[in-house]
Short mmCIF file of C-alpha atoms in Angstrom, two decimals:
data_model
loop_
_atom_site.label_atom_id
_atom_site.label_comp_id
_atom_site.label_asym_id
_atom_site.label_seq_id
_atom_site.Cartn_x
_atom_site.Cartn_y
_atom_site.Cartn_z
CA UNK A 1 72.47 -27.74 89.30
CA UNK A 2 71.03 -29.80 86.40
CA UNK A 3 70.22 -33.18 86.33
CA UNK A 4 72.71 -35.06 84.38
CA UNK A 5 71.65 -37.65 82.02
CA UNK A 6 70.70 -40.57 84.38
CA UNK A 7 68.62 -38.84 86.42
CA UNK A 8 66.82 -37.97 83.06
CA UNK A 9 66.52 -42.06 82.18
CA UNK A 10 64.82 -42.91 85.26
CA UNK A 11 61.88 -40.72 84.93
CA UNK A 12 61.74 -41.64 80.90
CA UNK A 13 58.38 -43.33 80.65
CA UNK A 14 56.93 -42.93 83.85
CA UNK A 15 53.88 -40.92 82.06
CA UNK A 16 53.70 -43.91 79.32
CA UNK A 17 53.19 -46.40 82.65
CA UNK A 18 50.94 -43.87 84.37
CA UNK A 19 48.40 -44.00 80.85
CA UNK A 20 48.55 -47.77 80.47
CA UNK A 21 47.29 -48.24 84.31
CA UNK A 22 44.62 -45.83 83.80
CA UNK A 23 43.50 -46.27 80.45
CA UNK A 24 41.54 -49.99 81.91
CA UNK A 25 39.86 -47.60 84.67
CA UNK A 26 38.76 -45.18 82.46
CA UNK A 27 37.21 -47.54 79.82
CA UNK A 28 35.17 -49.02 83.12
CA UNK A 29 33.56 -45.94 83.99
CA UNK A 30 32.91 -45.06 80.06
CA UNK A 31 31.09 -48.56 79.89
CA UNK A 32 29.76 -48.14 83.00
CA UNK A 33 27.92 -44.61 82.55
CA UNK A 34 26.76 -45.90 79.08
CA UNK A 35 25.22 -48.79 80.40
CA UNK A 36 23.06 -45.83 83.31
CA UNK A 37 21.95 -44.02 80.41
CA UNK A 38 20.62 -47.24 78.76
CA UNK A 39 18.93 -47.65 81.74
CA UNK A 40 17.45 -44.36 81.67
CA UNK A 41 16.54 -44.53 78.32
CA UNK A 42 14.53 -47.30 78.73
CA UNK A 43 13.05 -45.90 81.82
CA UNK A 44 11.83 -43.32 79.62
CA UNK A 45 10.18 -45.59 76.63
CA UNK A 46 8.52 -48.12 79.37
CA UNK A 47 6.75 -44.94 80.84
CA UNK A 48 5.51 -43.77 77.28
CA UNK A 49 4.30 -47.15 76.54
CA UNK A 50 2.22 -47.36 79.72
CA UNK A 51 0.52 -44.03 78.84
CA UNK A 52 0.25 -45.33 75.74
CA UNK A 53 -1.56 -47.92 76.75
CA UNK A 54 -3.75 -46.20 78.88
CA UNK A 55 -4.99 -43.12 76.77
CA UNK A 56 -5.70 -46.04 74.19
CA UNK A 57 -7.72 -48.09 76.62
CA UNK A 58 -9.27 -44.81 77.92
CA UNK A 59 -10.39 -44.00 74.27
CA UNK A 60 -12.49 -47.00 74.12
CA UNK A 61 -9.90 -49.50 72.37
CA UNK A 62 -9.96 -53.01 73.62
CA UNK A 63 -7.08 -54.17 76.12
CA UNK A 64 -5.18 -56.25 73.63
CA UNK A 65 -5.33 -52.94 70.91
CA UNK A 66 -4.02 -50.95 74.13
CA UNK A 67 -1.21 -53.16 74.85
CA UNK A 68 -0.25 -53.73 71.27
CA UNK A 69 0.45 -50.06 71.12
CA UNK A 70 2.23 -49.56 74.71
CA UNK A 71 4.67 -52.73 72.86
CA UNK A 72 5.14 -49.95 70.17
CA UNK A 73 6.90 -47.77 72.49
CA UNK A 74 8.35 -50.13 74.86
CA UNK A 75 11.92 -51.71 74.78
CA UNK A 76 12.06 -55.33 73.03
CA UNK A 77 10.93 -57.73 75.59
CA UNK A 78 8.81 -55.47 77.97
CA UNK A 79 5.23 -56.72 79.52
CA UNK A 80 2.45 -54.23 79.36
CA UNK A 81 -1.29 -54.90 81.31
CA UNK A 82 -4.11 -53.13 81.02
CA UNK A 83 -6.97 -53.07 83.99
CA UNK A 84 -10.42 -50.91 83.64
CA UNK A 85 -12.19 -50.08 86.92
CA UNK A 86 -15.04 -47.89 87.02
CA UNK A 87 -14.28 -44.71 85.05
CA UNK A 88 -10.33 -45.16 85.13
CA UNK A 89 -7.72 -47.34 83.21
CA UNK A 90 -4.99 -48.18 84.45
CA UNK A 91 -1.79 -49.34 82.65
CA UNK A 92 1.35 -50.76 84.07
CA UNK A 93 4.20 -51.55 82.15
CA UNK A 94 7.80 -53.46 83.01
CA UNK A 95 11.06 -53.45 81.01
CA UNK A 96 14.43 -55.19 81.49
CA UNK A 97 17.86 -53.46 80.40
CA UNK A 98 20.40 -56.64 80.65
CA UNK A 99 23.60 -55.92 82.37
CA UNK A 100 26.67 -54.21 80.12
CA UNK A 101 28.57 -57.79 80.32
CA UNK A 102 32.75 -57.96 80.59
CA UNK A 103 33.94 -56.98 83.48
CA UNK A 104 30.47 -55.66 84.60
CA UNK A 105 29.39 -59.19 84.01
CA UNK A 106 28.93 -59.93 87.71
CA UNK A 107 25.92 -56.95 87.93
CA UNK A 108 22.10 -58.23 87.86
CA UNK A 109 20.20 -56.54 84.44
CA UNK A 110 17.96 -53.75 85.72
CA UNK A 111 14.09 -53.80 85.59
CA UNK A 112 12.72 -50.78 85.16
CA UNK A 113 8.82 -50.00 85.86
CA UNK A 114 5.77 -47.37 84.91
CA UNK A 115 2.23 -46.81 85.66
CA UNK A 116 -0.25 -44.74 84.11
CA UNK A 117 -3.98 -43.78 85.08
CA UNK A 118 -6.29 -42.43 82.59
CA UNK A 119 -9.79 -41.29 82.98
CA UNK A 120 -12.37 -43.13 80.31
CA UNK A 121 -13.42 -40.93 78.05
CA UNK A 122 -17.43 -40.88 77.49
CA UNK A 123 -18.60 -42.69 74.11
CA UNK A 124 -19.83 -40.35 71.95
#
């Protein structure tokens, strides 16, 4: 036996209701998994910019030269230092990705951190 018409009526929509509960949800996790790779991108530029840093240093450049090229690479806002003991540099470097905001508004900004050792290369 077939539905009649009612029967129809009552199910009209339910798909439309479904979407519009689920649409908030899914723009969440969109946010939120663009907001991880942020986080990973920057993960990736603040460990160039401490070997950066470092195979500048190692190369016989002065600190401040060093960092000023580690900044190059590094997100806006990042702190880069420079220490030489003995025959090896060493260059640590620290970024900040601020939180996505909105709803995610509630979530700390991430820091994200790198260190690179170089060996100093002999004057020639």
């Amino acid at each position: 036996m077939r539905p009649g018409p009612a029967a129809l009526r009552d199910d009209a929509g339910a798909a439309t209701a479904e979407l519009a509960l689920a649409l908030p949800l899914l723009l969440a996790v969109t946010v939120g998994l663009v907001w991880l790779l942020s986080v990973a991108s920057a993960e990736l530029r603040v460990v160039d910019a401490a070997r950066e840093a470092a195979r500048a240093a190692a190369r016989g450049e002065s600190a401040a030269i060093a960092v000023d090229r580690g900044l190059e690479v590094a997100p806006a806002g990042s702190r880069i230092t420079v220490l030489t003991r003995g025959d090896r540099v060493t260059a640590s470097a620290v970024g900040t990705v601020a939180a996505p905001g909105g709803l995610f508004g509630f979530l700390p900004g991430a820091t994200v951190r790198a260190r690179a050792v170089a060996a100093v290369e002999p004057a020639s």
